[in-house]
CSV table of C-alpha atoms in Angstrom, one decimal:
chain,number,residue,atom,x,y,z
A,1,UNK,CA,0.0,0.0,0.0
A,2,UNK,CA,1.4,3.4,-1.0
A,3,UNK,CA,-0.7,5.6,1.4
A,4,UNK,CA,-3.2,7.1,-1.1
A,5,UNK,CA,-6.9,7.6,-0.4
A,6,UNK,CA,-7.7,4.6,-2.6
A,7,UNK,CA,-5.2,2.5,-0.6
A,8,UNK,CA,-6.8,3.6,2.6
A,9,UNK,CA,-10.2,2.5,1.4
A,10,UNK,CA,-8.8,-0.7,0.2
A,11,UNK,CA,-7.5,-1.9,3.6
A,12,UNK,CA,-10.9,-1.1,5.0
A,13,UNK,CA,-12.5,-3.2,2.3
A,14,UNK,CA,-10.1,-6.0,3.0
A,15,UNK,CA,-10.9,-5.9,6.7
A,16,UNK,CA,-14.6,-5.9,6.0
A,17,UNK,CA,-14.2,-8.8,3.5
A,18,UNK,CA,-11.8,-11.0,5.5
A,19,UNK,CA,-12.1,-10.3,9.2
A,20,UNK,CA,-15.0,-11.0,11.5
A,21,UNK,CA,-17.0,-7.9,12.2
A,22,UNK,CA,-16.2,-7.5,15.9
A,23,UNK,CA,-15.5,-3.8,16.1
A,24,UNK,CA,-14.2,-0.8,14.1
A,25,UNK,CA,-10.6,-0.3,13.3
A,26,UNK,CA,-9.3,3.2,13.5
A,27,UNK,CA,-6.3,3.0,11.2
A,28,UNK,CA,-3.9,0.6,9.4
A,29,UNK,CA,-0.8,0.8,11.6
A,30,UNK,CA,2.4,-0.4,10.0
A,31,UNK,CA,5.3,0.3,12.4
A,32,UNK,CA,6.1,1.7,15.9
A,33,UNK,CA,9.1,3.0,17.8
A,34,UNK,CA,9.0,3.9,21.5
A,35,UNK,CA,5.8,5.6,22.3
A,36,UNK,CA,4.8,6.4,18.7
A,37,UNK,CA,3.2,4.4,15.9
A,38,UNK,CA,2.7,5.2,12.2
A,39,UNK,CA,-0.2,4.3,9.9
A,40,UNK,CA,0.0,3.4,6.2
A,41,UNK,CA,-0.3,7.0,5.2
A,42,UNK,CA,2.7,8.0,7.3
A,43,UNK,CA,0.7,9.7,10.0
A,44,UNK,CA,2.4,9.6,13.4
A,45,UNK,CA,0.5,8.9,16.6
A,46,UNK,CA,1.5,9.2,20.2
A,47,UNK,CA,0.4,5.9,21.7
A,48,UNK,CA,-0.9,6.6,25.2
A,49,UNK,CA,-3.1,3.4,25.3
A,50,UNK,CA,-0.1,1.0,24.9
A,51,UNK,CA,-2.1,-1.8,23.3
A,52,UNK,CA,-4.5,-1.4,26.3
A,53,UNK,CA,-1.9,-1.5,29.0
A,54,UNK,CA,0.3,-4.1,27.2
A,55,UNK,CA,3.3,-2.4,25.7
A,56,UNK,CA,5.2,-1.8,28.9
A,57,UNK,CA,8.5,-1.0,27.0
A,58,UNK,CA,6.8,0.8,24.1
A,59,UNK,CA,7.2,-0.3,20.5
A,60,UNK,CA,10.1,-2.1,18.9
A,61,UNK,CA,12.2,-1.9,22.1
A,62,UNK,CA,15.7,-3.3,21.4
A,63,UNK,CA,15.6,-5.7,24.3
A,64,UNK,CA,12.2,-7.1,23.1
A,65,UNK,CA,13.3,-7.4,19.5
A,66,UNK,CA,16.7,-8.9,20.3
A,67,UNK,CA,15.2,-11.4,22.7
A,68,UNK,CA,12.6,-12.5,20.2
A,69,UNK,CA,15.2,-13.0,17.5
A,70,UNK,CA,17.7,-14.8,19.7
A,71,UNK,CA,15.2,-17.2,21.2
A,72,UNK,CA,13.3,-17.9,18.0
A,73,UNK,CA,16.7,-19.0,16.5
A,74,UNK,CA,17.2,-21.4,19.4
A,75,UNK,CA,13.9,-22.9,20.6
A,76,UNK,CA,10.4,-21.5,20.3
A,77,UNK,CA,8.0,-24.3,21.2
A,78,UNK,CA,8.3,-27.8,22.7
A,79,UNK,CA,4.8,-28.4,24.3
A,80,UNK,CA,4.0,-28.9,27.9
A,81,UNK,CA,5.5,-32.4,27.9
A,82,UNK,CA,8.8,-30.7,28.6
A,83,UNK,CA,10.3,-28.0,30.7
A,84,UNK,CA,12.7,-25.3,29.5
A,85,UNK,CA,15.2,-23.0,31.3
A,86,UNK,CA,13.2,-19.9,30.2
A,87,UNK,CA,10.0,-21.3,31.7
A,88,UNK,CA,11.6,-22.2,35.0
A,89,UNK,CA,13.4,-18.9,35.3
A,90,UNK,CA,10.1,-17.0,34.7
A,91,UNK,CA,8.2,-19.0,37.3
A,92,UNK,CA,10.9,-18.3,39.9
A,93,UNK,CA,10.9,-14.6,39.0
A,94,UNK,CA,7.1,-14.3,39.3
A,95,UNK,CA,7.1,-16.0,42.7
A,96,UNK,CA,9.8,-13.6,43.9
A,97,UNK,CA,8.1,-10.5,42.6
A,98,UNK,CA,4.7,-11.5,44.0
A,99,UNK,CA,6.2,-12.6,47.3
A,100,UNK,CA,4.6,-16.0,47.3
A,101,UNK,CA,7.3,-17.7,49.3
A,102,UNK,CA,8.4,-21.3,48.7
A,103,UNK,CA,4.9,-22.7,48.5
A,104,UNK,CA,3.9,-20.5,45.6
A,105,UNK,CA,3.2,-22.0,42.2
A,106,UNK,CA,2.9,-20.6,38.7
A,107,UNK,CA,0.8,-21.7,35.7
A,108,UNK,CA,1.8,-20.1,32.4
A,109,UNK,CA,-0.9,-19.4,29.8
A,110,UNK,CA,-1.4,-17.3,26.7
A,111,UNK,CA,-3.7,-14.5,27.8
A,112,UNK,CA,-5.5,-12.8,30.7
A,113,UNK,CA,-8.7,-14.6,29.7
A,114,UNK,CA,-7.0,-18.0,29.9
A,115,UNK,CA,-5.5,-17.1,33.2
A,116,UNK,CA,-8.9,-16.2,34.5
A,117,UNK,CA,-10.4,-19.4,33.2
A,118,UNK,CA,-7.7,-21.2,35.1
A,119,UNK,CA,-8.6,-19.3,38.2
A,120,UNK,CA,-12.3,-20.4,37.9
A,121,UNK,CA,-11.1,-24.0,37.8
A,122,UNK,CA,-9.0,-23.2,40.9
A,123,UNK,CA,-12.1,-22.0,42.7
A,124,UNK,CA,-14.0,-25.1,41.7
A,125,UNK,CA,-11.3,-27.4,43.0
A,126,UNK,CA,-11.3,-25.4,46.2
A,127,UNK,CA,-15.0,-26.0,46.7
A,128,UNK,CA,-14.5,-29.8,46.2
A,129,UNK,CA,-11.7,-29.8,48.7
A,130,UNK,CA,-14.0,-28.1,51.2
A,131,UNK,CA,-16.5,-30.9,50.6
A,132,UNK,CA,-19.0,-28.7,48.9
A,133,UNK,CA,-21.0,-30.0,45.9
A,134,UNK,CA,-20.8,-26.4,44.7
A,135,UNK,CA,-19.7,-23.0,45.9
A,136,UNK,CA,-20.4,-19.6,44.6
A,137,UNK,CA,-17.8,-17.7,42.6
A,138,UNK,CA,-18.4,-14.0,43.2
A,139,UNK,CA,-17.2,-11.0,41.1
A,140,UNK,CA,-18.1,-7.3,41.1
A,141,UNK,CA,-20.4,-5.2,39.1
A,142,UNK,CA,-18.4,-3.2,36.6
A,143,UNK,CA,-15.8,-6.0,36.3
A,144,UNK,CA,-14.1,-7.2,33.1
A,145,UNK,CA,-12.4,-10.6,33.3
A,146,UNK,CA,-12.5,-11.7,29.7
A,147,UNK,CA,-14.9,-12.9,26.9
A,148,UNK,CA,-14.5,-16.7,26.9
A,149,UNK,CA,-17.5,-18.5,28.4
A,150,UNK,CA,-16.2,-18.9,31.9
A,151,UNK,CA,-14.6,-15.5,32.2
A,152,UNK,CA,-17.6,-14.0,30.6
A,153,UNK,CA,-19.8,-15.2,33.5
A,154,UNK,CA,-17.6,-13.1,35.8
A,155,UNK,CA,-18.1,-10.1,33.5
A,156,UNK,CA,-21.6,-8.7,34.3
A,157,UNK,CA,-22.2,-6.6,31.3
A,158,UNK,CA,-25.5,-7.4,29.5
A,159,UNK,CA,-24.2,-6.5,26.0
A,160,UNK,CA,-21.4,-9.1,26.4
A,161,UNK,CA,-23.4,-11.8,28.2
A,162,UNK,CA,-26.9,-11.8,26.6
A,163,UNK,CA,-26.0,-13.4,23.2
A,164,UNK,CA,-24.3,-16.3,25.0
A,165,UNK,CA,-26.7,-17.3,27.7
A,166,UNK,CA,-27.0,-19.7,29.5
A,167,UNK,CA,-23.7,-18.9,31.2
A,168,UNK,CA,-21.5,-20.8,33.6
A,169,UNK,CA,-23.7,-21.5,36.7
A,170,UNK,CA,-22.7,-20.8,40.3
A,171,UNK,CA,-21.5,-17.3,39.6
A,172,UNK,CA,-23.0,-14.1,41.1
A,173,UNK,CA,-22.1,-10.4,41.3
A,174,UNK,CA,-22.2,-7.8,44.0
A,175,UNK,CA,-21.8,-4.0,43.9
A,176,UNK,CA,-18.2,-2.9,44.5
A,177,UNK,CA,-18.9,-1.5,47.9
A,178,UNK,CA,-17.9,-2.5,51.5
A,179,UNK,CA,-21.6,-2.7,52.4
A,180,UNK,CA,-22.3,-5.3,49.6
A,181,UNK,CA,-19.1,-7.2,50.7
A,182,UNK,CA,-20.3,-7.5,54.3
A,183,UNK,CA,-23.8,-8.5,53.2
A,184,UNK,CA,-22.4,-11.2,50.9
A,185,UNK,CA,-20.5,-13.0,53.7
A,186,UNK,CA,-23.3,-12.5,56.2
A,187,UNK,CA,-25.8,-14.3,53.9
A,188,UNK,CA,-24.7,-17.9,54.8
A,189,UNK,CA,-23.8,-18.9,51.2
A,190,UNK,CA,-21.0,-21.2,50.5
A,191,UNK,CA,-18.5,-19.0,48.7
A,192,UNK,CA,-15.6,-20.7,47.0
A,193,UNK,CA,-13.9,-17.5,45.7
A,194,UNK,CA,-14.2,-13.8,45.5
A,195,UNK,CA,-12.6,-12.5,42.2
A,196,UNK,CA,-11.8,-8.8,42.0
A,197,UNK,CA,-9.7,-6.3,40.0
A,198,UNK,CA,-7.9,-3.9,42.3
A,199,UNK,CA,-8.7,-1.2,39.7
A,200,UNK,CA,-11.6,-1.8,37.3
A,201,UNK,CA,-10.2,-0.7,34.0
A,202,UNK,CA,-13.2,-1.2,31.7
A,203,UNK,CA,-15.4,0.6,34.2
A,204,UNK,CA,-13.4,3.8,33.7
A,205,UNK,CA,-10.3,3.1,35.8
A,206,UNK,CA,-12.3,2.8,39.1
A,207,UNK,CA,-10.3,1.9,42.2
A,208,UNK,CA,-12.0,-0.2,44.9
A,209,UNK,CA,-13.1,1.7,48.0
A,210,UNK,CA,-10.4,2.4,50.6
A,211,UNK,CA,-9.9,-0.7,52.7
A,212,UNK,CA,-11.8,-3.0,50.4
A,213,UNK,CA,-9.1,-5.5,49.7
A,214,UNK,CA,-8.1,-5.7,53.4
A,215,UNK,CA,-11.7,-6.4,54.4
A,216,UNK,CA,-12.1,-8.9,51.6
A,217,UNK,CA,-9.0,-10.7,52.8
A,218,UNK,CA,-10.4,-10.9,56.4
A,219,UNK,CA,-13.8,-12.1,55.3
A,220,UNK,CA,-12.6,-14.7,52.7
A,221,UNK,CA,-10.2,-16.1,55.3
A,222,UNK,CA,-12.9,-16.3,57.9
A,223,UNK,CA,-15.4,-18.0,55.6
A,224,UNK,CA,-13.0,-20.4,53.8
A,225,UNK,CA,-13.2,-18.7,50.4
A,226,UNK,CA,-10.3,-17.9,48.1
A,227,UNK,CA,-9.4,-14.3,47.3
A,228,UNK,CA,-8.4,-14.2,43.7
A,229,UNK,CA,-7.1,-10.9,42.3
A,230,UNK,CA,-7.3,-10.2,38.6
A,231,UNK,CA,-4.1,-8.2,38.0
A,232,UNK,CA,-4.2,-8.7,34.3
A,233,UNK,CA,-4.2,-4.9,33.8
A,234,UNK,CA,-2.7,-3.6,37.1
A,235,UNK,CA,0.1,-6.2,37.4
A,236,UNK,CA,3.7,-6.2,36.2
A,237,UNK,CA,4.4,-2.6,37.3
A,238,UNK,CA,1.5,-0.8,35.7
A,239,UNK,CA,0.6,1.0,39.0
A,240,UNK,CA,4.2,1.7,40.1
A,241,UNK,CA,4.5,-1.5,42.1
A,242,UNK,CA,4.9,-5.0,40.7
A,243,UNK,CA,1.3,-5.8,41.7
A,244,UNK,CA,-1.4,-3.5,43.0
A,245,UNK,CA,-2.2,-5.7,46.0
A,246,UNK,CA,1.2,-4.9,47.4
A,247,UNK,CA,0.0,-1.4,48.2
A,248,UNK,CA,-2.6,-2.9,50.5
A,249,UNK,CA,-0.4,-5.0,52.7
A,250,UNK,CA,-2.4,-8.2,52.1
A,251,UNK,CA,-1.6,-11.7,50.6
A,252,UNK,CA,-4.2,-13.1,48.2
A,253,UNK,CA,-4.7,-16.8,47.4
A,254,UNK,CA,-4.1,-16.2,43.7
A,255,UNK,CA,-3.5,-13.5,41.1
A,256,UNK,CA,-3.9,-13.6,37.3
A,257,UNK,CA,-1.5,-11.8,35.0
A,258,UNK,CA,-1.1,-10.9,31.3
A,259,UNK,CA,-0.8,-7.7,29.3
A,260,UNK,CA,2.5,-6.1,30.4
A,261,UNK,CA,4.1,-9.4,31.5
A,262,UNK,CA,5.8,-9.8,28.1
A,263,UNK,CA,5.3,-6.2,26.8
A,264,UNK,CA,3.4,-7.3,23.6
A,265,UNK,CA,4.2,-11.0,23.3
A,266,UNK,CA,1.1,-13.1,24.2
A,267,UNK,CA,1.5,-14.6,27.7
A,268,UNK,CA,-0.6,-14.9,30.8
A,269,UNK,CA,-0.2,-16.5,34.2
A,270,UNK,CA,-1.9,-17.7,37.3
A,271,UNK,CA,0.2,-17.3,40.5
A,272,UNK,CA,-0.9,-19.1,43.6
A,273,UNK,CA,0.0,-18.6,47.3
A,274,UNK,CA,-0.1,-21.0,50.2
A,275,UNK,CA,-2.7,-23.8,50.3
A,276,UNK,CA,-4.2,-22.7,46.9
A,277,UNK,CA,-0.9,-24.0,45.3
A,278,UNK,CA,-1.9,-27.6,46.2
A,279,UNK,CA,-5.3,-27.6,44.4
A,280,UNK,CA,-4.3,-28.5,40.8
A,281,UNK,CA,-3.0,-32.0,40.2
A,282,UNK,CA,-2.0,-33.8,37.0
A,283,UNK,CA,-4.8,-34.0,34.5
A,284,UNK,CA,-6.9,-31.1,35.8
A,285,UNK,CA,-5.4,-28.4,33.6
A,286,UNK,CA,-2.8,-27.5,31.0
A,287,UNK,CA,-2.1,-25.4,27.9
A,288,UNK,CA,-0.3,-26.4,24.7
A,289,UNK,CA,1.3,-23.0,24.1
A,290,UNK,CA,1.4,-21.8,27.7
A,291,UNK,CA,4.9,-20.9,28.9
A,292,UNK,CA,6.6,-21.7,25.6
A,293,UNK,CA,10.3,-20.8,25.7
A,294,UNK,CA,9.9,-17.9,23.3
A,295,UNK,CA,7.2,-16.1,25.4
A,296,UNK,CA,9.0,-17.0,28.6
A,297,UNK,CA,12.3,-15.6,27.3
A,298,UNK,CA,10.6,-12.3,26.4
A,299,UNK,CA,9.0,-12.0,29.8
A,300,UNK,CA,12.3,-12.6,31.6
A,301,UNK,CA,13.9,-9.9,29.5
A,302,UNK,CA,11.1,-7.5,30.1
A,303,UNK,CA,11.2,-8.0,33.8
A,304,UNK,CA,15.0,-7.5,33.8
A,305,UNK,CA,14.7,-4.3,31.8
A,306,UNK,CA,12.1,-2.9,34.2
A,307,UNK,CA,14.5,-3.7,37.1
A,308,UNK,CA,17.7,-2.5,35.5
A,309,UNK,CA,16.2,0.9,34.4
A,310,UNK,CA,14.2,1.3,37.6
A,311,UNK,CA,11.1,1.8,35.5
A,312,UNK,CA,8.7,1.3,38.4
A,313,UNK,CA,9.9,4.6,39.8
A,314,UNK,CA,9.4,6.2,36.4
A,315,UNK,CA,5.8,4.8,36.3
A,316,UNK,CA,5.0,6.4,39.6
A,317,UNK,CA,6.7,9.8,38.8
A,318,UNK,CA,5.2,10.1,35.3
A,319,UNK,CA,1.8,9.0,36.5
A,320,UNK,CA,1.7,11.8,39.1
A,321,UNK,CA,3.0,14.3,36.5
A,322,UNK,CA,0.3,13.4,34.0
A,323,UNK,CA,-2.5,13.6,36.6
A,324,UNK,CA,-1.3,17.0,37.6
A,325,UNK,CA,-1.1,18.1,34.0
A,326,UNK,CA,-4.7,17.4,33.1
A,327,UNK,CA,-6.3,18.9,36.2
A,328,UNK,CA,-8.1,22.0,35.4
A,329,UNK,CA,-8.3,21.3,31.7
A,330,UNK,CA,-11.7,21.8,30.0
A,331,UNK,CA,-14.2,19.0,30.7
A,332,UNK,CA,-11.9,17.4,33.2
A,333,UNK,CA,-13.7,16.5,36.5
A,334,UNK,CA,-10.7,14.8,38.0
A,335,UNK,CA,-8.4,11.8,37.7
A,336,UNK,CA,-8.1,8.4,39.3
A,337,UNK,CA,-6.1,5.2,39.1
A,338,UNK,CA,-2.5,4.5,40.0
A,339,UNK,CA,0.9,4.8,38.3
A,340,UNK,CA,0.4,4.8,34.5
A,341,UNK,CA,-3.1,3.4,34.6
A,342,UNK,CA,-5.1,6.6,34.7
A,343,UNK,CA,-8.7,7.4,34.3
A,344,UNK,CA,-9.6,11.0,33.4
A,345,UNK,CA,-13.2,11.7,34.6
A,346,UNK,CA,-15.2,14.1,32.4
A,347,UNK,CA,-17.9,16.5,33.4
A,348,UNK,CA,-20.0,15.5,30.4
A,349,UNK,CA,-20.6,12.1,28.7
A,350,UNK,CA,-18.5,13.1,25.7
A,351,UNK,CA,-15.6,10.6,26.0
A,352,UNK,CA,-16.1,9.2,22.5
A,353,UNK,CA,-15.9,12.7,21.1
A,354,UNK,CA,-12.7,13.4,23.1
A,355,UNK,CA,-11.1,10.1,21.9
A,356,UNK,CA,-12.0,10.9,18.3
A,357,UNK,CA,-10.7,14.5,18.5
A,358,UNK,CA,-7.4,13.2,20.1
A,359,UNK,CA,-7.1,10.6,17.4
A,360,UNK,CA,-7.5,13.3,14.7
A,361,UNK,CA,-4.6,15.1,16.3
A,362,UNK,CA,-2.4,12.1,16.4
A,363,UNK,CA,-3.0,10.9,20.0
A,364,UNK,CA,-4.3,7.4,20.9
A,365,UNK,CA,-6.4,7.2,24.1
A,366,UNK,CA,-9.4,5.1,25.0
A,367,UNK,CA,-13.0,5.8,26.1
A,368,UNK,CA,-14.0,2.8,28.2
A,369,UNK,CA,-17.2,4.6,29.4
A,370,UNK,CA,-19.2,7.6,28.3
A,371,UNK,CA,-17.6,9.9,30.8
A,372,UNK,CA,-14.0,8.7,31.2
A,373,UNK,CA,-10.8,8.6,29.2
A,374,UNK,CA,-8.2,5.8,29.9
A,375,UNK,CA,-4.5,6.2,29.3
A,376,UNK,CA,-1.9,3.5,29.8
A,377,UNK,CA,1.3,4.6,28.1
A,378,UNK,CA,4.7,2.8,28.1
A,379,UNK,CA,6.7,2.8,31.3
A,380,UNK,CA,9.5,4.4,29.4
A,381,UNK,CA,7.8,7.8,28.7
A,382,UNK,CA,9.7,10.9,29.6
A,383,UNK,CA,9.3,14.7,29.6
A,384,UNK,CA,8.9,14.9,25.8
A,385,UNK,CA,6.0,12.4,25.7
A,386,UNK,CA,4.3,14.0,28.7
A,387,UNK,CA,4.6,17.4,27.0
A,388,UNK,CA,3.3,16.1,23.7
A,389,UNK,CA,0.4,14.4,25.4
A,390,UNK,CA,-0.5,17.4,27.5
A,391,UNK,CA,-0.7,19.8,24.5
A,392,UNK,CA,-2.5,17.5,22.2
A,393,UNK,CA,-5.0,16.3,24.8
A,394,UNK,CA,-5.7,19.9,25.8
A,395,UNK,CA,-6.4,20.8,22.2
A,396,UNK,CA,-8.8,17.9,21.8
A,397,UNK,CA,-10.7,18.8,25.0
A,398,UNK,CA,-10.9,22.5,23.8
A,399,UNK,CA,-12.5,21.4,20.6
A,400,UNK,CA,-15.1,19.2,22.2
A,401,UNK,CA,-15.8,21.7,25.0
A,402,UNK,CA,-16.4,24.4,22.4
A,403,UNK,CA,-19.1,22.2,20.7
A,404,UNK,CA,-20.8,21.7,24.1
A,405,UNK,CA,-20.5,25.2,25.5
A,406,UNK,CA,-23.7,26.6,26.9
A,407,UNK,CA,-25.3,29.2,24.5
A,408,UNK,CA,-24.6,32.7,25.5
A,409,UNK,CA,-27.3,35.2,26.2
A,410,UNK,CA,-25.0,38.2,26.2
A,411,UNK,CA,-26.4,41.1,24.0
A,412,UNK,CA,-29.8,39.4,23.6
A,413,UNK,CA,-32.6,41.7,24.8
A,414,UNK,CA,-34.5,40.4,27.9
């Protein structure tokens, strides 16, 4: 494709002809470098969505590229009948970063959805170990845990669920409030697991109420339930810590990971703590591609790069810088989130317009809800990227605000 209007139309025609119609595509991207990507017409975009919190090191990072090339030339896939040094190294790294202690265990998968499916099976095995014929798995309203049939049951959004009913039984949902949490465990139900995101990304980057995870840990322990944290989006440094739960001073029974774990290479994981590590046994689960040496090698290299460059500190610093920069801009009601997972709350339900205005100016952001913008840039951003984002986002907000300004009555006779 040469970048003409005709070529631009032709890729859209090809997408309509050959790809399943599952959502619109904004551009035909052809390359990336650092925090920027380019489309087929040569337009440059500042990527502040990062593949939806995936590209921790940005695009075409030398460590990523070199690791892929080196490992692909050595050993890429051997199936789960064998172990590899890369897989063993990654499992040990994840245990250390999560603080599982010796009893921790790791299951390596291909995605966050697959990690959450594994967590559902963990909860079922826990119920059987308790001697229960069944036990409720509980998630929160506003949650997003994936779109496969089991994970979808944990994702209480009618537009996602309704075409696929009946869903997995034995799943219920509660409001993300301390009151609803207390009521849940006071109700006498047998609960096998509570599954929560420390920050609900698809709900507009909504943190849980203060003290929620600590109280959830107390109640799940008292009632024999697992506390499973979906850290697919918040994990691997996105919030300025390796995992969001570490800011709460608790120890969960399991966490699920993906997205930033391999900075763009497909990989997911379930990490267990304590007694939960004993629930799976041979034959209960596995994954053909999970933990292959290529994905594992990339994840090890990504973790090492984050550590060597102290990128967690940069995540925290740049996150605070960005939140301060947008405060007071037109249409901005406030910010929320942690590190470089930031929700920008809007005063009006115009997030789709803001996203489109930003895109037209060469800035990629996301509108997960009508009144919130989500940004999740690379951990490597610096002053230049922050300045470019600030000026471009402000211009997009100005444009949208001008369209929604209240009509003036100045000069009109009473």
